[in-house]
Coordinates of C-alpha atoms and ligand atoms in Angstrom, one line a residue:
X1 CA -2.2 7.7 -1.9
X2 CA -6.0 7.9 -2.7
X3 CA -6.9 4.8 -0.6
X4 CA -5.3 3.5 2.5
X5 CA -6.0 1.6 5.7
X6 CA -5.3 3.1 9.1
X7 CA -5.5 1.8 12.6
X8 CA -6.8 4.7 14.6
X9 CA -9.7 6.2 16.5
X10 CA -11.7 8.0 13.8
X11 CA -12.6 10.8 16.1
X12 CA -9.0 11.9 16.2
X13 CA -8.6 12.3 12.4
X14 CA -8.1 15.7 11.0
X15 CA -9.7 15.1 7.6
X16 CA -12.4 17.0 5.8
X17 CA -15.0 14.5 6.7
X18 CA -15.5 11.4 8.9
X19 CA -18.3 8.9 8.4
X20 CA -20.4 7.8 11.3
X21 CA -22.0 4.3 11.5
X22 CA -25.2 5.6 13.0
X23 CA -28.6 4.3 13.8
X24 CA -31.8 5.5 12.2
X25 CA -32.5 8.0 14.9
X26 CA -29.2 9.8 14.4
X27 CA -29.3 10.7 18.1
X28 CA -26.2 8.6 19.1
X29 CA -25.6 5.2 20.5
X30 CA -22.6 3.0 21.2
X31 CA -19.5 2.0 19.2
X32 CA -18.2 4.6 16.8
X33 CA -21.5 6.5 16.9
X34 CA -21.1 7.0 20.7
X35 CA -17.4 7.9 20.3
X36 CA -18.3 10.5 17.6
X37 CA -21.1 12.1 19.6
X38 CA -18.9 12.2 22.8
X39 CA -16.0 13.8 20.9
X40 CA -18.2 16.3 18.9
X41 CA -20.1 17.4 22.0
X42 CA -23.8 17.9 22.7
X43 CA -24.3 20.3 19.9
X44 CA -24.1 17.4 17.5
X45 CA -27.2 15.7 19.0
X46 CA -29.1 18.9 18.9
X47 CA -28.2 19.4 15.2
X48 CA -29.1 15.7 14.3
X49 CA -32.5 16.0 16.1
X50 CA -33.4 18.4 13.3
X51 CA -32.4 15.9 10.5
X52 CA -35.5 13.7 10.9
X53 CA -33.6 10.5 11.2
X54 CA -32.0 8.4 8.4
X55 CA -33.1 5.3 6.5
X56 CA -30.8 2.3 6.2
X57 CA -28.3 2.8 3.3
X58 CA -28.9 6.5 3.3
X59 CA -26.5 9.3 4.4
X60 CA -26.9 12.7 6.0
X61 CA -24.4 15.5 6.7
X62 CA -23.7 17.5 9.9
X63 CA -20.9 19.8 11.0
X64 CA -18.1 18.2 13.0
X65 CA -18.5 20.7 15.9
X66 CA -15.7 19.9 18.4
X67 CA -14.2 17.2 16.2
X68 CA -11.0 17.9 14.2
X69 CA -13.0 16.9 11.1
X70 CA -15.0 19.7 9.5
X71 CA -18.0 17.4 8.6
X72 CA -19.6 14.2 9.7
X73 CA -21.6 12.0 7.3
X74 CA -24.1 9.9 9.2
X75 CA -25.0 6.7 7.5
X76 CA -27.0 3.7 8.7
X77 CA -25.7 0.3 7.9
X78 CA -27.9 -2.8 7.7
X79 CA -28.3 -5.2 10.6
X80 CA -26.9 -8.6 9.6
X81 CA -29.7 -11.1 9.5
X82 CA -27.9 -13.9 7.6
X83 CA -27.3 -12.3 4.3
X84 CA -30.6 -12.8 2.6
X85 CA -32.3 -9.5 3.5
X86 CA -30.5 -7.3 0.9
X87 CA -27.7 -6.5 3.5
X88 CA -24.9 -6.4 0.9
X89 CA -26.7 -3.9 -1.3
X90 CA -27.7 -1.7 1.6
X91 CA -24.1 -1.7 3.0
X92 CA -22.8 -0.8 -0.5
X93 CA -25.3 2.0 -0.6
X94 CA -23.9 3.4 2.6
X95 CA -20.5 3.8 1.0
X96 CA -21.8 5.1 -2.3
X97 CA -24.2 7.6 -0.7
X98 CA -21.6 8.8 1.8
X99 CA -19.0 9.3 -1.0
X100 CA -21.5 11.2 -3.2
X101 CA -22.4 13.5 -0.2
X102 CA -18.7 14.1 0.6
X103 CA -18.1 15.0 -3.1
X104 CA -21.1 17.3 -3.1
X105 CA -19.7 19.0 0.0
X106 CA -16.3 19.6 -1.7
X107 CA -14.4 17.3 0.7
X108 CA -10.9 16.3 -0.3
X109 CA -10.5 13.6 2.3
X110 CA -12.9 11.2 3.9
X111 CA -12.5 8.5 6.6
X112 CA -14.8 5.5 7.1
X113 CA -15.2 3.1 9.9
X114 CA -16.1 -0.5 9.0
X115 CA -19.8 0.1 8.8
X116 CA -22.1 -2.6 10.3
X117 CA -19.1 -4.7 11.4
X118 CA -19.7 -4.1 15.1
X119 CA -23.0 -4.1 16.9
X120 CA -24.9 -4.7 13.6
X121 CA -23.1 -8.0 13.3
X122 CA -22.0 -7.9 9.6
X123 CA -19.3 -10.6 9.2
X124 CA -16.1 -8.5 9.2
X125 CA -14.4 -10.0 6.2
X126 CA -17.5 -9.5 4.1
X127 CA -18.0 -6.0 5.5
X128 CA -14.3 -5.2 4.5
X129 CA -14.8 -6.7 1.1
X130 CA -17.9 -4.5 0.4
X131 CA -16.0 -1.4 1.7
X132 CA -12.9 -2.0 -0.5
X133 CA -15.0 -2.9 -3.6
X134 CA -17.2 0.3 -3.3
X135 CA -14.2 2.6 -2.6
X136 CA -12.1 1.2 -5.5
X137 CA -15.0 1.6 -7.9
X138 CA -15.5 5.2 -6.7
X139 CA -11.8 6.0 -7.2
X140 CA -11.8 4.9 -10.8
X141 CA -13.6 8.0 -11.7
X142 CA -13.0 10.5 -8.8
X143 CA -10.1 12.1 -7.0
X144 CA -10.5 11.9 -3.2
X145 CA -8.3 10.7 -0.4
X146 CA -10.2 7.9 1.4
X147 CA -9.1 6.2 4.6
X148 CA -10.7 3.0 5.9
X149 CA -10.2 3.1 9.7
X150 CA -9.6 -0.2 11.3
X151 CA -10.2 0.4 15.0
X152 CA -9.2 -3.0 16.2
X153 CA -6.9 -5.5 14.5
X154 CA -9.5 -8.3 15.1
X155 CA -11.8 -6.7 12.6
X156 CA -9.2 -7.1 9.8
X157 CA -9.2 -10.5 8.3
X158 CA -7.2 -11.7 5.3
X159 CA -8.7 -14.7 3.5
X160 CA -7.3 -17.8 5.2
X161 CA -5.7 -19.2 2.0
X162 CA -3.9 -15.9 1.3
X163 CA -2.8 -15.6 4.9
X164 CA -1.5 -19.1 4.9
X165 CA 0.4 -18.7 1.5
X166 CA 2.0 -15.4 2.4
X167 CA 3.1 -16.7 5.8
X168 CA 4.6 -19.8 4.3
X169 CA 6.4 -17.7 1.7
X170 CA 7.8 -15.4 4.4
X171 CA 9.0 -18.4 6.4
X172 CA 10.8 -19.8 3.3
X173 CA 12.5 -16.5 2.5
X174 CA 13.2 -15.2 6.0
X175 CA 15.3 -17.8 7.9
X176 CA 14.3 -17.7 11.6
X177 CA 16.7 -15.4 13.5
X178 CA 19.5 -17.7 14.7
X179 CA 20.0 -17.8 18.5
X180 CA 23.3 -16.4 19.7
X181 CA 24.5 -19.9 20.1
X182 CA 23.3 -20.9 16.7
X183 CA 24.9 -17.8 15.2
X184 CA 28.3 -18.5 16.7
X185 CA 28.1 -22.1 15.4
X186 CA 27.3 -20.7 11.9
X187 CA 30.2 -18.3 12.0
X188 CA 32.5 -21.0 13.2
X189 CA 31.4 -23.3 10.4
X190 CA 32.0 -20.5 7.9
X191 CA 35.5 -19.9 9.1
X192 CA 36.3 -23.6 9.1
X193 CA 35.0 -24.1 5.5
X194 CA 36.9 -21.0 4.4
X195 CA 40.1 -22.5 5.9
X196 CA 39.4 -25.8 4.3
X197 CA 39.0 -24.1 0.9
X198 CA 42.4 -22.4 1.4
X199 CA 44.0 -25.7 2.2
X200 CA 42.5 -27.2 -0.9
X201 CA 43.4 -24.3 -3.1
X202 CA 46.5 -22.8 -1.7
X203 CA 47.1 -19.2 -2.7
X204 CA 49.6 -19.3 -5.6
X205 CA 53.1 -18.4 -4.3
X206 CA 53.4 -15.6 -6.7
X207 CA 50.2 -14.0 -7.5
X208 CA 50.5 -12.4 -10.9
X209 CA 51.0 -8.8 -10.1
X210 CA 48.1 -6.7 -11.1
X211 CA 49.4 -4.3 -13.7
X212 CA 50.5 -1.1 -12.0
X213 CA 48.0 0.9 -14.0
X214 CA 44.6 -0.5 -14.8
X215 CA 44.1 -1.0 -18.5
X216 CA 41.8 1.7 -20.0
X217 CA 38.1 0.8 -19.8
X218 CA 36.9 -0.5 -23.1
X219 CA 34.5 2.0 -24.5
X220 CA 31.2 0.3 -25.3
X221 CA 28.6 1.3 -27.7
X222 CA 26.3 2.2 -24.8
X223 CA 28.8 4.5 -23.3
X224 CA 30.8 6.2 -26.0
X225 CA 33.6 7.1 -24.1
X226 CA 34.9 8.1 -21.2
X227 CA 38.4 6.6 -21.4
X228 CA 40.0 9.4 -19.6
X229 CA 36.6 10.9 -18.8
X230 CA 36.3 13.6 -16.3
X231 CA 33.5 13.5 -13.8
X232 CA 31.5 15.9 -15.9
X233 CA 31.8 13.7 -18.9
X234 CA 30.9 10.6 -16.9
X235 CA 27.9 12.4 -15.5
X236 CA 26.8 13.0 -19.0
X237 CA 26.6 9.2 -19.5
X238 CA 23.5 8.9 -17.3
X239 CA 21.3 6.0 -17.8
X240 CA 17.5 6.1 -18.3
X241 CA 16.0 7.6 -15.1
X242 CA 13.1 6.1 -13.1
X243 CA 10.7 8.6 -14.6
X244 CA 11.9 8.0 -18.2
X245 CA 11.6 4.2 -17.7
X246 CA 8.1 4.5 -16.1
X247 CA 6.8 6.6 -19.1
X248 CA 8.4 4.2 -21.6
X249 CA 6.8 1.2 -19.8
X250 CA 3.4 2.9 -19.8
X251 CA 3.6 3.4 -23.6
X252 CA 4.9 -0.1 -24.1
X253 CA 2.1 -1.6 -22.1
X254 CA -0.5 0.5 -23.8
X255 CA -1.8 2.2 -20.7
X256 CA -3.0 5.7 -20.4
X257 CA -1.4 7.8 -17.7
X258 CA -4.7 8.0 -15.7
X259 CA -5.2 4.2 -15.8
X260 CA -1.6 3.7 -14.6
X261 CA -1.7 6.0 -11.6
X262 CA -5.2 4.9 -10.6
X263 CA -4.0 1.2 -10.7
X264 CA -0.9 2.3 -8.7
X265 CA -3.1 4.0 -6.0
X266 CA -1.1 7.2 -6.7
X267 CA -2.8 10.6 -6.9
X268 CA -2.8 12.8 -9.9
X269 CA -0.6 15.5 -8.3
X270 CA 2.2 13.0 -7.5
X271 CA 2.0 11.5 -11.0
X272 CA 2.3 14.9 -12.6
X273 CA 5.5 15.6 -10.5
X274 CA 7.0 12.3 -11.7
X275 CA 6.0 12.9 -15.3
X276 CA 7.4 16.5 -15.4
X277 CA 10.7 15.8 -13.6
X278 CA 13.0 13.2 -15.3
X279 CA 15.2 13.3 -12.2
X280 CA 12.3 12.7 -9.8
X281 CA 13.1 10.1 -7.1
X282 CA 9.9 8.4 -5.7
X283 CA 9.6 6.6 -2.4
X284 CA 10.1 2.8 -2.5
X285 CA 6.3 2.1 -1.9
X286 CA 5.5 4.5 -4.8
X287 CA 8.1 2.9 -7.1
X288 CA 6.8 -0.5 -6.4
X289 CA 3.2 0.6 -6.8
X290 CA 4.0 1.5 -10.4
X291 CA 5.7 -1.8 -11.0
X292 CA 2.5 -3.5 -9.8
X293 CA 0.3 -1.2 -11.9
X294 CA 2.3 -2.0 -15.0
X295 CA 2.2 -5.7 -14.1
X296 CA 6.0 -6.0 -14.4
X297 CA 7.8 -9.3 -14.0
X298 CA 10.1 -9.6 -11.0
X299 CA 13.2 -8.7 -13.1
X300 CA 11.5 -5.7 -14.7
X301 CA 10.3 -4.6 -11.3
X302 CA 13.8 -4.9 -9.9
X303 CA 15.1 -2.8 -12.8
X304 CA 12.5 -0.1 -12.3
X305 CA 13.2 -0.1 -8.6
X306 CA 16.9 0.2 -9.2
X307 CA 16.3 3.4 -11.2
X308 CA 15.0 4.9 -8.0
X309 CA 17.9 3.5 -6.0
X310 CA 16.0 0.6 -4.4
X311 CA 16.2 -3.2 -4.4
X312 CA 14.0 -6.1 -3.2
X313 CA 15.7 -8.2 -0.6
X314 CA 14.8 -11.1 1.7
X315 CA 15.8 -9.1 4.8
X316 CA 12.4 -7.6 5.4
X317 CA 8.7 -8.7 5.2
X318 CA 7.7 -5.8 3.0
X319 CA 10.0 -6.8 0.2
X320 CA 9.1 -10.5 0.5
X321 CA 5.4 -9.8 0.4
X322 CA 5.9 -7.8 -2.8
X323 CA 7.9 -10.6 -4.3
X324 CA 5.2 -13.1 -3.3
X325 CA 2.5 -11.1 -5.2
X326 CA 4.6 -10.4 -8.3
X327 CA 5.9 -14.0 -8.6
X328 CA 2.4 -15.2 -8.3
X329 CA 1.2 -12.8 -10.9
X330 CA -1.2 -11.1 -8.5
X331 CA -1.2 -7.3 -9.3
X332 CA -4.2 -6.4 -7.3
X333 CA -2.8 -3.4 -5.4
X334 CA -5.8 -3.3 -3.0
X335 CA -5.3 -6.9 -2.0
X336 CA -1.5 -6.3 -1.7
X337 CA -2.2 -3.3 0.6
X338 CA -4.7 -5.4 2.7
X339 CA -1.9 -8.0 3.1
X340 CA 0.7 -5.4 3.9
X341 CA -1.6 -3.8 6.5
X342 CA -2.3 -7.2 8.0
X343 CA 1.5 -7.6 8.5
X344 CA 1.9 -4.1 9.8
X345 CA 3.9 -2.9 6.8
X346 CA 3.7 0.4 4.9
X347 CA 1.2 0.5 2.1
X348 CA 1.8 1.0 -1.6
X349 CA 0.8 4.1 -3.4
Ligands
APR401 N1 -12.9 4.7 15.5 C1 -13.0 3.9 14.5 N2 -13.7 2.8 14.4 C2 -14.4 2.5 15.5 C3 -14.4 3.2 16.7 C4 -13.6 4.4 16.7 N3 -13.6 5.2 17.7 N4 -15.2 2.6 17.6 C5 -15.6 1.5 17.0 N5 -15.2 1.4 15.8 C6 -15.4 0.3 14.8 C7 -15.8 -1.0 15.3 O1 -14.6 -1.8 15.7 C8 -16.4 -1.6 14.1 O2 -15.4 -2.3 13.3 O3 -16.5 0.7 14.0 C9 -17.0 -0.4 13.3 C10 -18.5 -0.4 13.4 O4 -18.9 -0.8 14.7 P1 -20.2 -0.1 15.4 O5 -19.8 1.2 15.9 O6 -20.7 -1.1 16.4 O7 -21.3 0.2 14.3 P2 -22.3 -0.8 13.6 O8 -21.8 -2.2 13.6 O9 -22.5 -0.2 12.2 O10 -23.6 -0.7 14.5 C11 -24.3 0.5 14.5 O11 -24.3 0.5 16.9 O12 -23.3 2.1 18.1 C12 -24.5 1.7 17.6 O13 -25.8 3.7 17.4 C13 -25.1 2.7 16.7 O14 -27.1 1.5 16.6 C14 -25.9 1.8 15.8 C15 -25.1 0.5 15.7

């Protein structure tokens, strides 16, 4: 999964590189800057003293010292002054320059905090939007595992209209859990109605005896066979696998493999595994990610999921949120992941 959100303390992450939301002196401060300097130890400050500071929007590299991460990229976000002082471009430059530096350093994995969304006062939803936009753009042409660390839930905002619609959809699909008393009444009513049905339609005195032996299954064109088939013969009647259906759909939709796995937020290695093994069984989030990438209808998505042994149900929020997006024709996997993250669900990819 090239891009995902994570609720964590960035100083604990064992990735190749973490990004610091620093100030122009690079000599430490509060917030994530303070946390990184504390965790890395005093050697970090000594090293940064030799970097000569950093301009807003720029990025500079240091070792991680006592951190689990090998490297730290220090970038200086813009201070929010209402939005008319080039803040958005400067914030975008922080992500672009940090990613370029990580790539140049040969990093395979990078973790970002939400730059400028703390002491620098950048509106959090706008800071998140800039971060997601720049990271998605980068991932269209590069392979890197990128984590956007959300330190506190309050800094994660879904657009009000989306939050309202998804919540309403969840309420419609997921009946409120009945109270014990309510549940008992429901069970009682069920039994009563079943009894009433029996009274209305009494069981025939003599149910026609089912023939002792079942009639032989009627061979159909799709399954030539197997009247007295052995297990081996039946196993030879396997249907199209997940991998085969996925590759067929990619061709039918006119996608390239790269475009498909990028849109699915799946990395190249995993896609190669799926492509090369017709019997490959993906996880449910991965199977759904491809249904989203291919912009399948709800029925097609269900069919693809079934190939991997999964179904969509109304018994959990994850499935209902997926159904919400597909039935509304919204196949933006990054927005879907933001929503899943906001509802504490696993992410797609
Ligand atoms: N791990 C991950 N994220 C964190 C952590 C942490 N340990 N601590 C704070 N954050 C989050 C905040 O919740 C916020 O969403 O990092 C984001 C950025 O907040 P700040 O650290 O305040 O950074 P910023 O808004 O860019 O302001 C930078 O503050 O600390 C000083 O020296 C720093 O002057 C600079 C300014």
